[in-house]
């Protein structure tokens, strides 16, 4: 019996498409095809790989509006954000199209006159990727572009909620001449496909963006075949506001960080830690601006906050808000909902909570929703202690115009990505990744192609 995943619009609950689930045999065959294709793709010269990547980027940009609409339909984010994500996705392809030509080796002076030593870099093999629903275009290209640039072949399993964007991007890659077995997608249950990927003799690397528990399972299962892994896992980002910060700037940047994609990003501000002397002014300013945010269908004009992706995500957000209120948090704005389980849509209105404390779930668990909890501090050391008090270490933000305070925070925050007076620090040209239980490795920048390369050392003797 053929199985299908139903892809629904989270803003309306209406069915968009049904996507056929691959059989286990089909996935196994795809892995073997990717492995076999590696023998040819890895021998394609770097300039040709670069040319094909640029063509792929251009083709995506030609269909930018269509891709963005598909993304909004299956993901729910505002169309303006989807258009921005298409640009973000192609920025990775553009960056690694250039990096393909800059995979350098080196020579090392030998300890004897009769030897020569050469170090070369080679592609690692077939790469298997598992990507999340919240950025279905960018998280795919952030992995595929460096893999293909390095000479690896690539296979991706997109999230069940948002497979259509990935399918479209892979089809466009084939249209411009990237071989079909060099970049593939498979559709299936996350656990089943993950086990196939990690156990496969054909896969040499696993790259994953998603929750920490799933990442830990993939790492553990990859150990039996000693696969390379890159993991971009959960976060619980603090945003620290010093007493001297420009509060108008902070409000603007906090909204950018916290409410993008309805707060459903791994780097959005989850804990807003405000100096006690400015928390009253800041909370009033933030609440006033948050009240202006328009909630609705992402395809509607001027929508700024779309739906929560599904009932599971919605339930978690509501439980965190209720737990905080029960424990004494004050609702400055929000704690309002438009949800219909029968029809299948779930909206959470942007919410600001004041008088939050560390005993509340929202201070311990990643929210993945449009909720901004505010907690105060007196000394900067206290703010750092609150910020570092979780096992996560993906992104952190702080706002101060004092260089001593800024330097102290930069040196003491245990996070892989830090924004100083900047709520949107991501980019294709910078290394993205976390510390502690937020991940292994980096994506983007010069560092982003390294996980797809092996180092080989050649010693030539008897010269």
XYZ file of C-alpha atoms in Angstrom:
463
model
C 0.000 0.000 0.000
C 1.361 3.413 -0.966
C 1.641 5.908 1.893
C 1.397 9.685 1.619
C 2.175 12.627 3.876
C -0.537 15.259 3.877
C 0.886 18.776 3.677
C -1.521 21.290 5.186
C -1.508 25.068 5.339
C -0.994 25.817 9.068
C -2.849 29.114 8.686
C -6.089 27.462 7.519
C -5.676 23.738 8.036
C -6.510 23.152 4.376
C -4.756 20.422 2.404
C -2.117 21.735 -0.008
C -0.646 18.523 -1.332
C -0.051 14.856 -0.684
C 3.541 13.678 -0.995
C 4.339 10.024 -1.545
C 6.426 8.379 1.146
C 9.416 6.452 -0.188
C 9.673 2.788 0.680
C 12.671 1.616 2.675
C 13.948 -0.177 -0.422
C 13.703 3.048 -2.430
C 15.667 4.927 0.207
C 18.313 2.225 0.291
C 18.577 2.439 -3.491
C 18.880 6.222 -3.334
C 21.753 5.891 -0.855
C 23.511 3.406 -3.125
C 22.962 5.683 -6.127
C 24.426 8.618 -4.207
C 27.426 6.539 -3.244
C 27.994 5.429 -6.834
C 27.526 8.967 -8.152
C 30.237 10.209 -5.790
C 32.838 8.459 -7.917
C 31.976 10.739 -10.854
C 30.901 13.947 -9.079
C 34.053 14.063 -6.929
C 36.134 14.091 -10.128
C 34.288 17.055 -11.643
C 36.723 19.964 -11.466
C 36.098 22.704 -8.929
C 35.423 25.394 -11.529
C 32.683 23.294 -13.130
C 31.096 22.557 -9.753
C 31.213 26.286 -9.048
C 29.548 27.076 -12.381
C 26.713 24.619 -11.736
C 26.120 25.988 -8.254
C 25.862 29.521 -9.638
C 23.355 28.321 -12.234
C 21.337 26.676 -9.469
C 21.284 29.909 -7.510
C 20.212 31.887 -10.562
C 17.430 29.405 -11.346
C 16.091 29.649 -7.784
C 16.086 33.443 -8.001
C 14.191 33.274 -11.308
C 11.394 31.450 -9.463
C 11.739 33.321 -6.191
C 8.101 34.391 -5.880
C 6.754 30.922 -6.654
C 9.106 29.257 -4.151
C 8.280 31.826 -1.470
C 4.550 31.252 -1.925
C 4.989 27.486 -1.589
C 7.036 28.062 1.550
C 4.386 30.278 3.122
C 1.641 27.827 2.221
C 3.348 24.876 3.920
C 5.195 26.710 6.707
C 2.886 29.621 7.538
C 5.503 32.368 7.824
C 4.676 35.767 6.298
C 5.353 35.997 2.567
C 7.882 38.782 3.134
C 9.877 36.427 5.360
C 9.653 33.633 2.786
C 10.984 35.963 0.086
C 13.819 36.874 2.429
C 14.542 33.213 3.081
C 14.895 32.494 -0.640
C 17.578 35.196 -0.759
C 19.176 33.744 2.359
C 19.134 30.259 0.811
C 20.808 31.380 -2.410
C 23.417 33.359 -0.467
C 24.784 30.023 0.764
C 24.898 28.640 -2.755
C 26.647 31.783 -4.005
C 29.175 31.695 -1.159
C 30.112 28.044 -1.627
C 30.189 28.352 -5.404
C 33.230 30.543 -4.749
C 34.631 28.380 -1.940
C 34.644 25.382 -4.315
C 37.617 27.017 -6.049
C 39.462 27.677 -2.790
C 39.947 24.181 -1.396
C 43.691 24.370 -1.026
C 46.340 21.851 -0.065
C 49.875 22.661 1.024
C 53.435 21.409 1.074
C 55.403 20.924 4.269
C 59.201 21.147 4.465
C 60.549 17.661 5.072
C 63.071 16.725 7.753
C 65.381 15.223 5.142
C 66.554 16.280 1.694
C 65.256 13.076 0.088
C 61.566 13.580 0.950
C 58.729 15.787 -0.154
C 55.538 16.175 1.872
C 52.178 17.120 0.335
C 48.845 17.655 2.115
C 45.655 17.510 0.025
C 41.934 17.898 0.749
C 39.395 15.460 -0.640
C 35.571 15.235 -0.453
C 34.338 12.992 2.313
C 31.734 10.998 0.322
C 27.956 10.752 0.395
C 26.374 13.225 2.839
C 22.938 12.564 4.363
C 21.033 15.569 5.693
C 17.929 15.922 7.832
C 16.428 19.404 7.759
C 13.792 21.205 9.878
C 10.440 22.703 8.963
C 11.087 26.269 10.144
C 13.573 27.201 7.372
C 12.887 24.633 4.640
C 14.966 26.416 1.988
C 17.905 27.903 3.868
C 18.646 24.919 6.096
C 18.777 22.699 3.028
C 21.071 24.913 0.935
C 23.305 25.637 3.945
C 24.142 21.927 3.892
C 23.843 21.060 0.210
C 25.927 23.937 -1.147
C 29.172 23.210 0.760
C 28.728 19.466 0.252
C 28.393 19.815 -3.520
C 31.127 22.453 -3.654
C 33.520 20.090 -1.896
C 32.739 17.287 -4.356
C 30.438 15.279 -2.084
C 27.120 13.842 -3.152
C 24.077 14.791 -1.092
C 20.761 13.296 -0.017
C 18.229 15.116 2.166
C 15.158 14.162 4.148
C 13.014 17.280 4.630
C 10.614 17.726 7.532
C 7.247 16.024 7.122
C 5.401 19.337 7.589
C 7.337 21.188 4.864
C 8.666 18.913 2.098
C 7.458 20.938 -0.891
C 10.121 23.659 -0.763
C 12.928 21.106 -0.667
C 11.439 19.094 -3.506
C 11.276 22.217 -5.651
C 14.876 23.207 -4.905
C 16.212 19.751 -5.750
C 14.245 19.705 -9.003
C 15.791 23.055 -9.967
C 19.271 21.700 -9.211
C 18.618 18.896 -11.674
C 17.298 21.342 -14.266
C 20.588 23.257 -14.348
C 22.682 20.118 -14.796
C 23.656 18.894 -11.360
C 23.355 15.104 -11.725
C 20.191 13.560 -10.291
C 22.100 11.153 -8.084
C 24.471 13.884 -6.871
C 21.614 15.677 -5.072
C 18.498 13.752 -4.042
C 15.614 13.947 -1.603
C 13.714 11.172 0.134
C 10.380 11.383 1.937
C 9.783 9.336 5.050
C 9.357 9.067 8.792
C 12.142 10.885 10.620
C 13.078 8.044 12.953
C 13.059 5.387 10.226
C 15.045 7.455 7.737
C 17.467 8.570 10.441
C 18.201 4.950 11.300
C 18.744 4.115 7.625
C 21.102 7.067 7.213
C 23.160 6.324 10.307
C 23.471 2.588 9.654
C 24.205 2.832 5.933
C 27.640 1.787 4.746
C 27.250 4.269 1.886
C 26.862 7.396 4.032
C 30.051 8.990 5.319
C 28.567 12.057 6.984
C 25.346 13.038 8.762
C 24.305 16.689 8.999
C 21.238 17.604 11.032
C 19.358 20.676 12.222
C 16.751 20.048 14.882
C 16.193 19.165 18.512
C 18.959 18.164 20.893
C 17.391 14.773 21.822
C 17.166 13.743 18.156
C 20.689 15.018 17.534
C 22.022 12.925 20.411
C 20.341 9.830 18.963
C 21.871 10.477 15.535
C 25.324 10.945 17.053
C 24.992 7.724 19.049
C 23.733 5.737 16.052
C 26.480 7.126 13.801
C 29.173 5.818 16.108
C 28.919 2.202 14.905
C 30.138 3.197 11.444
C 32.268 6.139 12.680
C 30.480 8.704 10.535
C 31.359 12.380 10.599
C 28.574 14.503 12.075
C 27.554 18.149 12.047
C 24.786 18.986 14.489
C 22.920 22.296 14.817
C 20.678 21.595 17.775
C 18.362 23.319 20.219
C 18.884 26.716 21.758
C 17.604 28.883 24.586
C 18.991 32.266 23.649
C 19.404 34.971 26.289
C 19.138 38.649 25.406
C 20.865 40.868 27.978
C 20.054 44.573 28.241
C 22.574 46.638 30.170
C 21.624 49.818 32.034
C 23.273 52.066 29.428
C 21.665 50.431 26.365
C 19.743 52.508 23.815
C 16.271 51.146 24.550
C 14.743 52.174 21.235
C 17.432 50.193 19.424
C 16.942 47.285 21.807
C 13.175 47.166 21.248
C 13.631 47.120 17.481
C 16.291 44.408 17.578
C 14.408 42.351 20.161
C 11.356 42.220 17.921
C 13.529 41.195 14.973
C 15.119 38.410 17.015
C 12.116 37.241 19.035
C 9.185 37.392 16.639
C 10.636 36.345 13.278
C 8.762 33.266 12.024
C 6.440 33.674 15.039
C 9.360 32.945 17.347
C 9.896 29.542 15.747
C 13.656 29.789 15.223
C 16.502 28.133 17.075
C 18.312 31.452 17.599
C 15.415 33.686 18.631
C 15.603 35.399 22.021
C 14.028 33.099 24.602
C 15.015 34.881 27.834
C 15.196 38.682 28.002
C 17.403 39.684 30.922
C 17.027 43.394 31.728
C 18.850 45.636 34.196
C 16.548 46.471 37.087
C 16.920 50.228 36.567
C 15.537 50.124 33.013
C 13.130 47.190 33.028
C 10.050 49.355 33.610
C 10.830 51.654 30.698
C 11.919 48.829 28.431
C 8.928 46.615 29.163
C 6.523 49.470 28.428
C 8.259 50.296 25.138
C 8.413 46.642 24.077
C 4.776 45.965 24.924
C 3.652 49.024 22.978
C 5.452 47.862 19.835
C 4.444 44.211 20.181
C 0.777 45.258 20.323
C 1.168 46.664 16.799
C 2.256 43.349 15.249
C -0.323 41.989 12.813
C -1.269 38.330 13.185
C -2.744 36.369 10.287
C -2.348 34.237 7.201
C 1.156 34.692 5.807
C -0.242 35.331 2.337
C -2.256 38.319 3.553
C -0.732 41.767 3.096
C 1.198 43.192 6.037
C 0.991 40.006 8.140
C 3.935 39.939 10.556
C 3.095 36.938 12.731
C 1.897 33.721 11.149
C 0.548 30.544 12.734
C 2.307 28.035 14.936
C 3.313 25.065 12.772
C 1.114 22.424 14.460
C -0.858 21.415 17.538
C 2.172 19.986 19.334
C 4.030 23.287 19.070
C 0.932 25.226 20.073
C 0.335 23.110 23.170
C 3.902 23.593 24.381
C 3.668 27.378 24.048
C 0.328 27.587 25.842
C 1.578 25.380 28.679
C 4.664 27.568 29.164
C 2.613 30.755 29.266
C 0.117 29.270 31.710
C 2.891 27.911 33.929
C 4.515 31.356 34.052
C 1.216 33.100 34.869
C 0.428 30.538 37.577
C 3.826 31.243 39.147
C 3.388 34.999 39.205
C 4.284 36.356 35.760
C 2.431 39.466 34.636
C 1.000 39.527 31.106
C 1.779 42.905 29.538
C 0.366 41.988 26.156
C -0.872 38.799 24.523
C -1.847 35.484 26.080
C -4.509 35.424 23.378
C -5.170 32.633 20.910
C -7.036 31.768 17.738
C -6.944 27.994 17.485
C -9.199 25.410 15.916
C -8.135 21.803 16.422
C -10.808 20.433 14.098
C -9.806 22.698 11.223
C -6.100 22.392 12.052
C -4.816 25.921 12.609
C -3.184 27.426 15.692
C -2.349 31.087 16.245
C -0.635 32.487 19.339
C -0.736 36.271 19.606
C 2.612 37.913 20.466
C 2.993 37.842 24.227
C 5.210 39.756 26.666
C 5.570 38.438 30.210
C 7.037 40.476 33.069
C 8.220 39.386 36.536
C 9.459 36.072 35.223
C 11.674 33.931 37.455
C 14.006 30.999 36.888
C 11.568 28.446 38.320
C 9.233 28.860 35.357
C 9.291 26.368 32.478
C 9.778 29.183 29.978
C 13.160 29.939 31.535
C 14.296 26.319 31.279
C 12.786 25.016 28.036
C 13.017 26.307 24.478
C 9.675 27.924 23.628
C 9.601 28.051 19.820
C 6.815 30.597 19.848
C 6.054 34.338 19.988
C 6.533 34.794 23.736
C 9.003 37.253 25.307
C 9.679 36.602 29.032
C 11.387 39.435 30.966
C 13.535 38.904 34.050
C 15.597 41.564 35.845
C 19.188 41.618 37.103
C 21.267 43.941 39.264
C 24.922 43.109 38.513
C 26.282 42.081 35.122
C 27.690 38.904 36.675
C 24.126 37.935 37.629
C 22.985 38.376 34.032
C 25.780 36.105 32.801
C 24.898 33.466 35.386
C 21.260 33.466 34.271
C 22.289 33.355 30.600
C 24.689 30.431 31.056
C 22.386 28.438 33.349
C 21.098 26.047 30.655
C 22.779 23.162 28.804
C 22.296 25.091 25.553
C 24.800 27.396 23.929
C 23.671 28.328 20.434
C 22.988 32.088 20.290
C 23.073 34.995 22.728
C 22.512 38.723 22.419
C 23.497 41.699 24.516
C 22.967 45.440 24.293
C 25.363 47.980 25.740
C 27.322 50.987 24.503
C 30.064 50.477 27.073
C 33.047 48.631 25.598
C 34.118 47.213 28.966
C 30.684 45.699 29.587
C 30.517 44.423 26.020
C 33.965 42.849 26.206
C 33.115 41.193 29.513
C 29.882 39.738 28.116
C 31.549 38.507 24.949
C 34.223 36.712 26.924
C 31.903 35.139 29.496
C 28.823 34.077 27.520
C 29.052 30.388 26.586
C 27.439 30.601 23.163
C 28.669 29.976 19.636
C 26.878 32.977 18.108
C 26.804 36.315 19.907
C 25.146 39.545 18.765
C 26.346 42.827 20.323
C 23.669 45.457 19.634
C 22.597 43.106 16.835
C 19.501 40.909 16.857
C 20.165 39.301 13.450
C 23.792 38.117 13.267
C 23.346 35.203 10.819
C 24.825 35.134 7.301
C 26.307 32.799 4.723
C 29.769 34.276 5.258
C 29.948 33.620 9.023
C 30.362 30.380 11.040
C 27.015 29.331 12.533
C 26.887 26.769 15.325
C 26.628 26.184 19.041
C 28.479 25.175 22.170
C 27.553 22.643 24.865
C 24.408 20.688 23.916
C 23.564 23.017 21.045
C 25.710 21.258 18.513
C 28.913 20.082 16.893
C 30.625 21.875 14.019
C 29.861 25.048 12.101
C 27.859 25.907 8.986
C 28.598 28.950 6.866
C 31.776 30.943 6.382
C 35.198 29.486 5.743
C 34.523 26.895 8.434
C 31.383 25.596 6.730
C 33.096 23.579 4.024
C 35.595 21.898 6.371
C 33.203 19.169 7.610
C 32.825 17.919 4.035
C 36.550 17.415 3.457
C 39.093 14.799 4.457
C 42.782 15.611 4.875
C 45.273 13.316 3.139
C 48.999 13.440 3.759
C 51.499 12.144 1.208
C 55.167 11.558 1.987
C 57.356 11.053 -1.102
C 60.686 9.443 -0.354
C 63.867 8.357 -2.132
C 64.214 11.558 -4.153
